[in-house]
Amino acid sequence: MRCTQCGNTESKVLDTRDANLVIRRRRECLRCGSRFSTLEKVQAPVINVIKQDGRIEEFKREKLLIGIRIALGKRVLPTGSAEKIVEEIEDELLKRGREEISSRLIGELTMNALRSLDRVAYIRFASVYRDFADEDDLRDAVESLKTESTSFSNEQLILLPPDHSERRKRGRPRKT
């Protein structure tokens, strides 16, 4: 590392902090005593995606994130849900240790993640990814969701406060 003041390449590390995928080091120049910080990031291997038509292009997490955000559009979900899905998919792809991954695998991983997070977002994504030919294909996808177990996580947001439904049961009029 070169000192930002004098350009010397010799420095000592004063402090090291790990912040997810980045390591921050506080350094001191051995010549002039100036202090500066450096960031080190682990270089992830390049993953190439084999598209349906045989083309090969580099995996772009931003492209996947945009598609997931479109599917999640106007859905009430915890902040960062789309980013979390992309991170999980990217981790899974890296664990496989292959340089080339089919776009079909990425699509299936995405649909599985969306299915467990939000079923409407799943249908939105699947309708584009699977390219439903007509309403029968869409109906089949919705029916397959209905046959799955309908267990919902405790992390889902509550849309109405608990006392709201109690007021209705007691016959009190709603405030307007």
mmCIF file with all atom_site columns, C-alpha atoms in Angstrom:
data_model
loop_
_atom_site.group_PDB
_atom_site.id
_atom_site.type_symbol
_atom_site.label_atom_id
_atom_site.label_alt_id
_atom_site.label_comp_id
_atom_site.label_asym_id
_atom_site.label_entity_id
_atom_site.label_seq_id
_atom_site.pdbx_PDB_ins_code
_atom_site.Cartn_x
_atom_site.Cartn_y
_atom_site.Cartn_z
_atom_site.occupancy
_atom_site.B_iso_or_equiv
_atom_site.pdbx_formal_charge
_atom_site.auth_seq_id
_atom_site.auth_comp_id
_atom_site.auth_asym_id
_atom_site.auth_atom_id
_atom_site.pdbx_PDB_model_num
ATOM 1   C CA . MET A 1 1   ? 0.000   0.000   0.000   1.00 0.00 ? 1   MET A CA 1
ATOM 2   C CA . ARG A 1 2   ? 1.270   3.429   -0.875  1.00 0.00 ? 2   ARG A CA 1
ATOM 3   C CA . CYS A 1 3   ? 1.071   6.222   1.675   1.00 0.00 ? 3   CYS A CA 1
ATOM 4   C CA . THR A 1 4   ? -1.371  8.900   0.577   1.00 0.00 ? 4   THR A CA 1
ATOM 5   C CA . GLN A 1 5   ? 1.057   11.656  1.714   1.00 0.00 ? 5   GLN A CA 1
ATOM 6   C CA . CYS A 1 6   ? 4.563   10.566  0.693   1.00 0.00 ? 6   CYS A CA 1
ATOM 7   C CA . GLY A 1 7   ? 4.005   7.522   -1.558  1.00 0.00 ? 7   GLY A CA 1
ATOM 8   C CA . ASN A 1 8   ? 6.108   5.185   0.601   1.00 0.00 ? 8   ASN A CA 1
ATOM 9   C CA . THR A 1 9   ? 5.123   1.512   0.209   1.00 0.00 ? 9   THR A CA 1
ATOM 10  C CA . GLU A 1 10  ? 5.991   0.443   3.751   1.00 0.00 ? 10  GLU A CA 1
ATOM 11  C CA . SER A 1 11  ? 3.372   0.801   6.471   1.00 0.00 ? 11  SER A CA 1
ATOM 12  C CA . LYS A 1 12  ? 2.228   -0.983  9.574   1.00 0.00 ? 12  LYS A CA 1
ATOM 13  C CA . VAL A 1 13  ? -1.317  -2.097  10.308  1.00 0.00 ? 13  VAL A CA 1
ATOM 14  C CA . LEU A 1 14  ? -2.794  -0.438  13.406  1.00 0.00 ? 14  LEU A CA 1
ATOM 15  C CA . ASP A 1 15  ? -6.311  -1.863  13.291  1.00 0.00 ? 15  ASP A CA 1
ATOM 16  C CA . THR A 1 16  ? -8.235  -4.428  11.267  1.00 0.00 ? 16  THR A CA 1
ATOM 17  C CA . ARG A 1 17  ? -12.028 -4.648  11.105  1.00 0.00 ? 17  ARG A CA 1
ATOM 18  C CA . ASP A 1 18  ? -14.102 -7.182  9.257   1.00 0.00 ? 18  ASP A CA 1
ATOM 19  C CA . ALA A 1 19  ? -17.313 -5.791  7.738   1.00 0.00 ? 19  ALA A CA 1
ATOM 20  C CA . ASN A 1 20  ? -19.109 -8.544  5.826   1.00 0.00 ? 20  ASN A CA 1
ATOM 21  C CA . LEU A 1 21  ? -17.209 -9.045  2.568   1.00 0.00 ? 21  LEU A CA 1
ATOM 22  C CA . VAL A 1 22  ? -14.826 -6.110  3.140   1.00 0.00 ? 22  VAL A CA 1
ATOM 23  C CA . ILE A 1 23  ? -11.843 -5.832  5.475   1.00 0.00 ? 23  ILE A CA 1
ATOM 24  C CA . ARG A 1 24  ? -10.934 -2.333  6.633   1.00 0.00 ? 24  ARG A CA 1
ATOM 25  C CA . ARG A 1 25  ? -7.363  -1.747  7.765   1.00 0.00 ? 25  ARG A CA 1
ATOM 26  C CA . ARG A 1 26  ? -6.055  1.391   9.480   1.00 0.00 ? 26  ARG A CA 1
ATOM 27  C CA . ARG A 1 27  ? -2.383  1.890   8.540   1.00 0.00 ? 27  ARG A CA 1
ATOM 28  C CA . GLU A 1 28  ? 0.506   4.125   9.509   1.00 0.00 ? 28  GLU A CA 1
ATOM 29  C CA . CYS A 1 29  ? 3.296   5.062   7.112   1.00 0.00 ? 29  CYS A CA 1
ATOM 30  C CA . LEU A 1 30  ? 6.729   4.036   8.402   1.00 0.00 ? 30  LEU A CA 1
ATOM 31  C CA . ARG A 1 31  ? 8.408   7.041   6.726   1.00 0.00 ? 31  ARG A CA 1
ATOM 32  C CA . CYS A 1 32  ? 6.196   10.061  7.480   1.00 0.00 ? 32  CYS A CA 1
ATOM 33  C CA . GLY A 1 33  ? 3.842   8.711   10.191  1.00 0.00 ? 33  GLY A CA 1
ATOM 34  C CA . SER A 1 34  ? 0.716   9.613   8.218   1.00 0.00 ? 34  SER A CA 1
ATOM 35  C CA . ARG A 1 35  ? -2.322  7.437   8.887   1.00 0.00 ? 35  ARG A CA 1
ATOM 36  C CA . PHE A 1 36  ? -4.700  6.161   6.213   1.00 0.00 ? 36  PHE A CA 1
ATOM 37  C CA . SER A 1 37  ? -7.310  3.438   5.706   1.00 0.00 ? 37  SER A CA 1
ATOM 38  C CA . THR A 1 38  ? -7.470  0.704   3.105   1.00 0.00 ? 38  THR A CA 1
ATOM 39  C CA . LEU A 1 39  ? -10.345 -1.548  2.123   1.00 0.00 ? 39  LEU A CA 1
ATOM 40  C CA . GLU A 1 40  ? -9.784  -5.109  0.979   1.00 0.00 ? 40  GLU A CA 1
ATOM 41  C CA . LYS A 1 41  ? -12.493 -7.036  -0.790  1.00 0.00 ? 41  LYS A CA 1
ATOM 42  C CA . VAL A 1 42  ? -12.382 -10.716 -1.609  1.00 0.00 ? 42  VAL A CA 1
ATOM 43  C CA . GLN A 1 43  ? -12.538 -11.168 -5.358  1.00 0.00 ? 43  GLN A CA 1
ATOM 44  C CA . ALA A 1 44  ? -15.411 -13.538 -6.030  1.00 0.00 ? 44  ALA A CA 1
ATOM 45  C CA . PRO A 1 45  ? -15.008 -15.889 -8.979  1.00 0.00 ? 45  PRO A CA 1
ATOM 46  C CA . VAL A 1 46  ? -16.751 -14.857 -12.173 1.00 0.00 ? 46  VAL A CA 1
ATOM 47  C CA . ILE A 1 47  ? -19.933 -16.799 -12.854 1.00 0.00 ? 47  ILE A CA 1
ATOM 48  C CA . ASN A 1 48  ? -21.129 -17.055 -16.431 1.00 0.00 ? 48  ASN A CA 1
ATOM 49  C CA . VAL A 1 49  ? -24.782 -17.656 -17.212 1.00 0.00 ? 49  VAL A CA 1
ATOM 50  C CA . ILE A 1 50  ? -25.776 -19.957 -20.070 1.00 0.00 ? 50  ILE A CA 1
ATOM 51  C CA . LYS A 1 51  ? -28.917 -18.397 -21.524 1.00 0.00 ? 51  LYS A CA 1
ATOM 52  C CA . GLN A 1 52  ? -31.810 -20.366 -23.040 1.00 0.00 ? 52  GLN A CA 1
ATOM 53  C CA . ASP A 1 53  ? -30.637 -19.585 -26.586 1.00 0.00 ? 53  ASP A CA 1
ATOM 54  C CA . GLY A 1 54  ? -27.076 -20.781 -25.839 1.00 0.00 ? 54  GLY A CA 1
ATOM 55  C CA . ARG A 1 55  ? -25.482 -17.363 -25.404 1.00 0.00 ? 55  ARG A CA 1
ATOM 56  C CA . ILE A 1 56  ? -23.152 -16.938 -22.444 1.00 0.00 ? 56  ILE A CA 1
ATOM 57  C CA . GLU A 1 57  ? -22.983 -13.750 -20.404 1.00 0.00 ? 57  GLU A CA 1
ATOM 58  C CA . GLU A 1 58  ? -21.554 -12.754 -17.050 1.00 0.00 ? 58  GLU A CA 1
ATOM 59  C CA . PHE A 1 59  ? -23.860 -13.073 -14.022 1.00 0.00 ? 59  PHE A CA 1
ATOM 60  C CA . LYS A 1 60  ? -25.081 -9.637  -12.979 1.00 0.00 ? 60  LYS A CA 1
ATOM 61  C CA . ARG A 1 61  ? -26.609 -9.461  -9.532  1.00 0.00 ? 61  ARG A CA 1
ATOM 62  C CA . GLU A 1 62  ? -28.154 -6.051  -10.405 1.00 0.00 ? 62  GLU A CA 1
ATOM 63  C CA . LYS A 1 63  ? -30.135 -7.609  -13.252 1.00 0.00 ? 63  LYS A CA 1
ATOM 64  C CA . LEU A 1 64  ? -31.528 -10.289 -10.921 1.00 0.00 ? 64  LEU A CA 1
ATOM 65  C CA . LEU A 1 65  ? -32.270 -7.675  -8.254  1.00 0.00 ? 65  LEU A CA 1
ATOM 66  C CA . ILE A 1 66  ? -34.273 -5.571  -10.719 1.00 0.00 ? 66  ILE A CA 1
ATOM 67  C CA . GLY A 1 67  ? -36.379 -8.584  -11.758 1.00 0.00 ? 67  GLY A CA 1
ATOM 68  C CA . ILE A 1 68  ? -37.096 -9.490  -8.144  1.00 0.00 ? 68  ILE A CA 1
ATOM 69  C CA . ARG A 1 69  ? -37.962 -5.897  -7.234  1.00 0.00 ? 69  ARG A CA 1
ATOM 70  C CA . ILE A 1 70  ? -40.426 -5.747  -10.108 1.00 0.00 ? 70  ILE A CA 1
ATOM 71  C CA . ALA A 1 71  ? -42.087 -8.945  -8.877  1.00 0.00 ? 71  ALA A CA 1
ATOM 72  C CA . LEU A 1 72  ? -42.217 -7.555  -5.330  1.00 0.00 ? 72  LEU A CA 1
ATOM 73  C CA . GLY A 1 73  ? -43.571 -4.200  -6.517  1.00 0.00 ? 73  GLY A CA 1
ATOM 74  C CA . LYS A 1 74  ? -46.110 -2.646  -4.107  1.00 0.00 ? 74  LYS A CA 1
ATOM 75  C CA . ARG A 1 75  ? -46.040 -5.707  -1.848  1.00 0.00 ? 75  ARG A CA 1
ATOM 76  C CA . VAL A 1 76  ? -45.828 -5.046  1.909   1.00 0.00 ? 76  VAL A CA 1
ATOM 77  C CA . LEU A 1 77  ? -42.651 -6.865  2.914   1.00 0.00 ? 77  LEU A CA 1
ATOM 78  C CA . PRO A 1 78  ? -39.704 -6.229  5.229   1.00 0.00 ? 78  PRO A CA 1
ATOM 79  C CA . THR A 1 79  ? -37.095 -3.826  3.901   1.00 0.00 ? 79  THR A CA 1
ATOM 80  C CA . GLY A 1 80  ? -34.229 -5.555  2.146   1.00 0.00 ? 80  GLY A CA 1
ATOM 81  C CA . SER A 1 81  ? -36.213 -8.656  1.128   1.00 0.00 ? 81  SER A CA 1
ATOM 82  C CA . ALA A 1 82  ? -35.095 -8.466  -2.499  1.00 0.00 ? 82  ALA A CA 1
ATOM 83  C CA . GLU A 1 83  ? -31.440 -7.942  -1.557  1.00 0.00 ? 83  GLU A CA 1
ATOM 84  C CA . LYS A 1 84  ? -31.573 -10.907 0.810   1.00 0.00 ? 84  LYS A CA 1
ATOM 85  C CA . ILE A 1 85  ? -32.932 -13.185 -1.934  1.00 0.00 ? 85  ILE A CA 1
ATOM 86  C CA . VAL A 1 86  ? -30.192 -12.086 -4.343  1.00 0.00 ? 86  VAL A CA 1
ATOM 87  C CA . GLU A 1 87  ? -27.494 -12.685 -1.708  1.00 0.00 ? 87  GLU A CA 1
ATOM 88  C CA . GLU A 1 88  ? -28.852 -16.181 -0.990  1.00 0.00 ? 88  GLU A CA 1
ATOM 89  C CA . ILE A 1 89  ? -28.971 -17.054 -4.700  1.00 0.00 ? 89  ILE A CA 1
ATOM 90  C CA . GLU A 1 90  ? -25.484 -15.683 -5.305  1.00 0.00 ? 90  GLU A CA 1
ATOM 91  C CA . ASP A 1 91  ? -24.151 -17.672 -2.312  1.00 0.00 ? 91  ASP A CA 1
ATOM 92  C CA . GLU A 1 92  ? -25.786 -20.831 -3.648  1.00 0.00 ? 92  GLU A CA 1
ATOM 93  C CA . LEU A 1 93  ? -24.246 -20.303 -7.089  1.00 0.00 ? 93  LEU A CA 1
ATOM 94  C CA . LEU A 1 94  ? -20.798 -19.749 -5.569  1.00 0.00 ? 94  LEU A CA 1
ATOM 95  C CA . LYS A 1 95  ? -21.150 -22.875 -3.398  1.00 0.00 ? 95  LYS A CA 1
ATOM 96  C CA . ARG A 1 96  ? -21.679 -24.944 -6.509  1.00 0.00 ? 96  ARG A CA 1
ATOM 97  C CA . GLY A 1 97  ? -18.170 -24.000 -7.605  1.00 0.00 ? 97  GLY A CA 1
ATOM 98  C CA . ARG A 1 98  ? -18.923 -23.960 -11.325 1.00 0.00 ? 98  ARG A CA 1
ATOM 99  C CA . GLU A 1 99  ? -17.919 -21.211 -13.690 1.00 0.00 ? 99  GLU A CA 1
ATOM 100 C CA . GLU A 1 100 ? -21.008 -21.670 -15.863 1.00 0.00 ? 100 GLU A CA 1
ATOM 101 C CA . ILE A 1 101 ? -24.563 -21.869 -14.537 1.00 0.00 ? 101 ILE A CA 1
ATOM 102 C CA . SER A 1 102 ? -27.746 -22.217 -16.579 1.00 0.00 ? 102 SER A CA 1
ATOM 103 C CA . SER A 1 103 ? -30.252 -19.390 -16.468 1.00 0.00 ? 103 SER A CA 1
ATOM 104 C CA . ARG A 1 104 ? -32.876 -22.055 -15.759 1.00 0.00 ? 104 ARG A CA 1
ATOM 105 C CA . LEU A 1 105 ? -31.211 -22.830 -12.392 1.00 0.00 ? 105 LEU A CA 1
ATOM 106 C CA . ILE A 1 106 ? -31.144 -19.139 -11.449 1.00 0.00 ? 106 ILE A CA 1
ATOM 107 C CA . GLY A 1 107 ? -34.816 -18.801 -12.399 1.00 0.00 ? 107 GLY A CA 1
ATOM 108 C CA . GLU A 1 108 ? -35.803 -21.848 -10.342 1.00 0.00 ? 108 GLU A CA 1
ATOM 109 C CA . LEU A 1 109 ? -33.828 -20.636 -7.298  1.00 0.00 ? 109 LEU A CA 1
ATOM 110 C CA . THR A 1 110 ? -35.506 -17.246 -7.613  1.00 0.00 ? 110 THR A CA 1
ATOM 111 C CA . MET A 1 111 ? -38.992 -18.731 -7.901  1.00 0.00 ? 111 MET A CA 1
ATOM 112 C CA . ASN A 1 112 ? -38.416 -20.976 -4.873  1.00 0.00 ? 112 ASN A CA 1
ATOM 113 C CA . ALA A 1 113 ? -37.280 -17.997 -2.801  1.00 0.00 ? 113 ALA A CA 1
ATOM 114 C CA . LEU A 1 114 ? -40.249 -15.876 -3.922  1.00 0.00 ? 114 LEU A CA 1
ATOM 115 C CA . ARG A 1 115 ? -42.701 -18.733 -3.341  1.00 0.00 ? 115 ARG A CA 1
ATOM 116 C CA . SER A 1 116 ? -41.719 -18.902 0.318   1.00 0.00 ? 116 SER A CA 1
ATOM 117 C CA . LEU A 1 117 ? -41.621 -15.103 0.745   1.00 0.00 ? 117 LEU A CA 1
ATOM 118 C CA . ASP A 1 118 ? -44.687 -13.860 -1.142  1.00 0.00 ? 118 ASP A CA 1
ATOM 119 C CA . ARG A 1 119 ? -46.982 -15.895 -3.370  1.00 0.00 ? 119 ARG A CA 1
ATOM 120 C CA . VAL A 1 120 ? -48.185 -12.949 -5.439  1.00 0.00 ? 120 VAL A CA 1
ATOM 121 C CA . ALA A 1 121 ? -44.589 -12.007 -6.224  1.00 0.00 ? 121 ALA A CA 1
ATOM 122 C CA . TYR A 1 122 ? -43.954 -15.643 -7.122  1.00 0.00 ? 122 TYR A CA 1
ATOM 123 C CA . ILE A 1 123 ? -46.833 -15.627 -9.637  1.00 0.00 ? 123 ILE A CA 1
ATOM 124 C CA . ARG A 1 124 ? -45.649 -12.318 -11.094 1.00 0.00 ? 124 ARG A CA 1
ATOM 125 C CA . PHE A 1 125 ? -42.108 -13.612 -11.574 1.00 0.00 ? 125 PHE A CA 1
ATOM 126 C CA . ALA A 1 126 ? -43.248 -17.012 -12.843 1.00 0.00 ? 126 ALA A CA 1
ATOM 127 C CA . SER A 1 127 ? -45.588 -15.435 -15.392 1.00 0.00 ? 127 SER A CA 1
ATOM 128 C CA . VAL A 1 128 ? -42.628 -13.695 -17.023 1.00 0.00 ? 128 VAL A CA 1
ATOM 129 C CA . TYR A 1 129 ? -40.019 -16.408 -16.459 1.00 0.00 ? 129 TYR A CA 1
ATOM 130 C CA . ARG A 1 130 ? -42.192 -19.315 -17.576 1.00 0.00 ? 130 ARG A CA 1
ATOM 131 C CA . ASP A 1 131 ? -43.810 -17.214 -20.309 1.00 0.00 ? 131 ASP A CA 1
ATOM 132 C CA . PHE A 1 132 ? -47.370 -18.384 -19.696 1.00 0.00 ? 132 PHE A CA 1
ATOM 133 C CA . ALA A 1 133 ? -49.091 -18.923 -23.028 1.00 0.00 ? 133 ALA A CA 1
ATOM 134 C CA . ASP A 1 134 ? -52.621 -18.263 -21.781 1.00 0.00 ? 134 ASP A CA 1
ATOM 135 C CA . GLU A 1 135 ? -54.813 -17.946 -18.697 1.00 0.00 ? 135 GLU A CA 1
ATOM 136 C CA . ASP A 1 136 ? -54.885 -21.745 -18.267 1.00 0.00 ? 136 ASP A CA 1
ATOM 137 C CA . ASP A 1 137 ? -51.132 -21.754 -17.573 1.00 0.00 ? 137 ASP A CA 1
ATOM 138 C CA . LEU A 1 138 ? -51.610 -18.988 -15.024 1.00 0.00 ? 138 LEU A CA 1
ATOM 139 C CA . ARG A 1 139 ? -54.557 -20.811 -13.451 1.00 0.00 ? 139 ARG A CA 1
ATOM 140 C CA . ASP A 1 140 ? -52.470 -23.992 -13.162 1.00 0.00 ? 140 ASP A CA 1
ATOM 141 C CA . ALA A 1 141 ? -49.701 -22.091 -11.377 1.00 0.00 ? 141 ALA A CA 1
ATOM 142 C CA . VAL A 1 142 ? -52.161 -20.548 -8.921  1.00 0.00 ? 142 VAL A CA 1
ATOM 143 C CA . GLU A 1 143 ? -53.837 -23.915 -8.325  1.00 0.00 ? 143 GLU A CA 1
ATOM 144 C CA . SER A 1 144 ? -50.469 -25.530 -7.588  1.00 0.00 ? 144 SER A CA 1
ATOM 145 C CA . LEU A 1 145 ? -49.905 -22.869 -4.922  1.00 0.00 ? 145 LEU A CA 1
ATOM 146 C CA . LYS A 1 146 ? -53.280 -23.638 -3.363  1.00 0.00 ? 146 LYS A CA 1
ATOM 147 C CA . THR A 1 147 ? -52.426 -27.332 -3.031  1.00 0.00 ? 147 THR A CA 1
ATOM 148 C CA . GLU A 1 148 ? -49.186 -26.576 -1.178  1.00 0.00 ? 148 GLU A CA 1
ATOM 149 C CA . SER A 1 149 ? -49.344 -26.240 2.578   1.00 0.00 ? 149 SER A CA 1
ATOM 150 C CA . THR A 1 150 ? -50.401 -22.754 3.566   1.00 0.00 ? 150 THR A CA 1
ATOM 151 C CA . SER A 1 151 ? -48.024 -22.154 6.448   1.00 0.00 ? 151 SER A CA 1
ATOM 152 C CA . PHE A 1 152 ? -47.062 -18.542 6.807   1.00 0.00 ? 152 PHE A CA 1
ATOM 153 C CA . SER A 1 153 ? -44.030 -17.287 8.696   1.00 0.00 ? 153 SER A CA 1
ATOM 154 C CA . ASN A 1 154 ? -44.293 -15.226 11.839  1.00 0.00 ? 154 ASN A CA 1
ATOM 155 C CA . GLU A 1 155 ? -42.221 -12.576 10.075  1.00 0.00 ? 155 GLU A CA 1
ATOM 156 C CA . GLN A 1 156 ? -45.122 -11.483 7.880   1.00 0.00 ? 156 GLN A CA 1
ATOM 157 C CA . LEU A 1 157 ? -46.302 -7.972  8.572   1.00 0.00 ? 157 LEU A CA 1
ATOM 158 C CA . ILE A 1 158 ? -49.586 -7.409  10.375  1.00 0.00 ? 158 ILE A CA 1
ATOM 159 C CA . LEU A 1 159 ? -51.833 -5.245  8.228   1.00 0.00 ? 159 LEU A CA 1
ATOM 160 C CA . LEU A 1 160 ? -54.451 -4.425  10.855  1.00 0.00 ? 160 LEU A CA 1
ATOM 161 C CA . PRO A 1 161 ? -53.762 -3.783  14.533  1.00 0.00 ? 161 PRO A CA 1
ATOM 162 C CA . PRO A 1 162 ? -55.150 -6.556  16.775  1.00 0.00 ? 162 PRO A CA 1
ATOM 163 C CA . ASP A 1 163 ? -57.727 -4.296  18.457  1.00 0.00 ? 163 ASP A CA 1
ATOM 164 C CA . HIS A 1 164 ? -59.200 -3.230  15.067  1.00 0.00 ? 164 HIS A CA 1
ATOM 165 C CA . SER A 1 165 ? -60.998 -6.531  14.555  1.00 0.00 ? 165 SER A CA 1
ATOM 166 C CA . GLU A 1 166 ? -62.212 -6.557  18.159  1.00 0.00 ? 166 GLU A CA 1
ATOM 167 C CA . ARG A 1 167 ? -63.939 -3.180  17.691  1.00 0.00 ? 167 ARG A CA 1
ATOM 168 C CA . ARG A 1 168 ? -65.842 -4.524  14.691  1.00 0.00 ? 168 ARG A CA 1
ATOM 169 C CA . LYS A 1 169 ? -66.992 -7.590  16.634  1.00 0.00 ? 169 LYS A CA 1
ATOM 170 C CA . ARG A 1 170 ? -68.399 -5.409  19.401  1.00 0.00 ? 170 ARG A CA 1
ATOM 171 C CA . GLY A 1 171 ? -70.367 -3.389  16.870  1.00 0.00 ? 171 GLY A CA 1
ATOM 172 C CA . ARG A 1 172 ? -68.578 -0.087  17.325  1.00 0.00 ? 172 ARG A CA 1
ATOM 173 C CA . PRO A 1 173 ? -68.585 2.089   14.257  1.00 0.00 ? 173 PRO A CA 1
ATOM 174 C CA . ARG A 1 174 ? -65.322 2.725   12.475  1.00 0.00 ? 174 ARG A CA 1
ATOM 175 C CA . LYS A 1 175 ? -63.679 6.120   12.819  1.00 0.00 ? 175 LYS A CA 1
ATOM 176 C CA . THR A 1 176 ? -63.638 8.123   9.626   1.00 0.00 ? 176 THR A CA 1
#
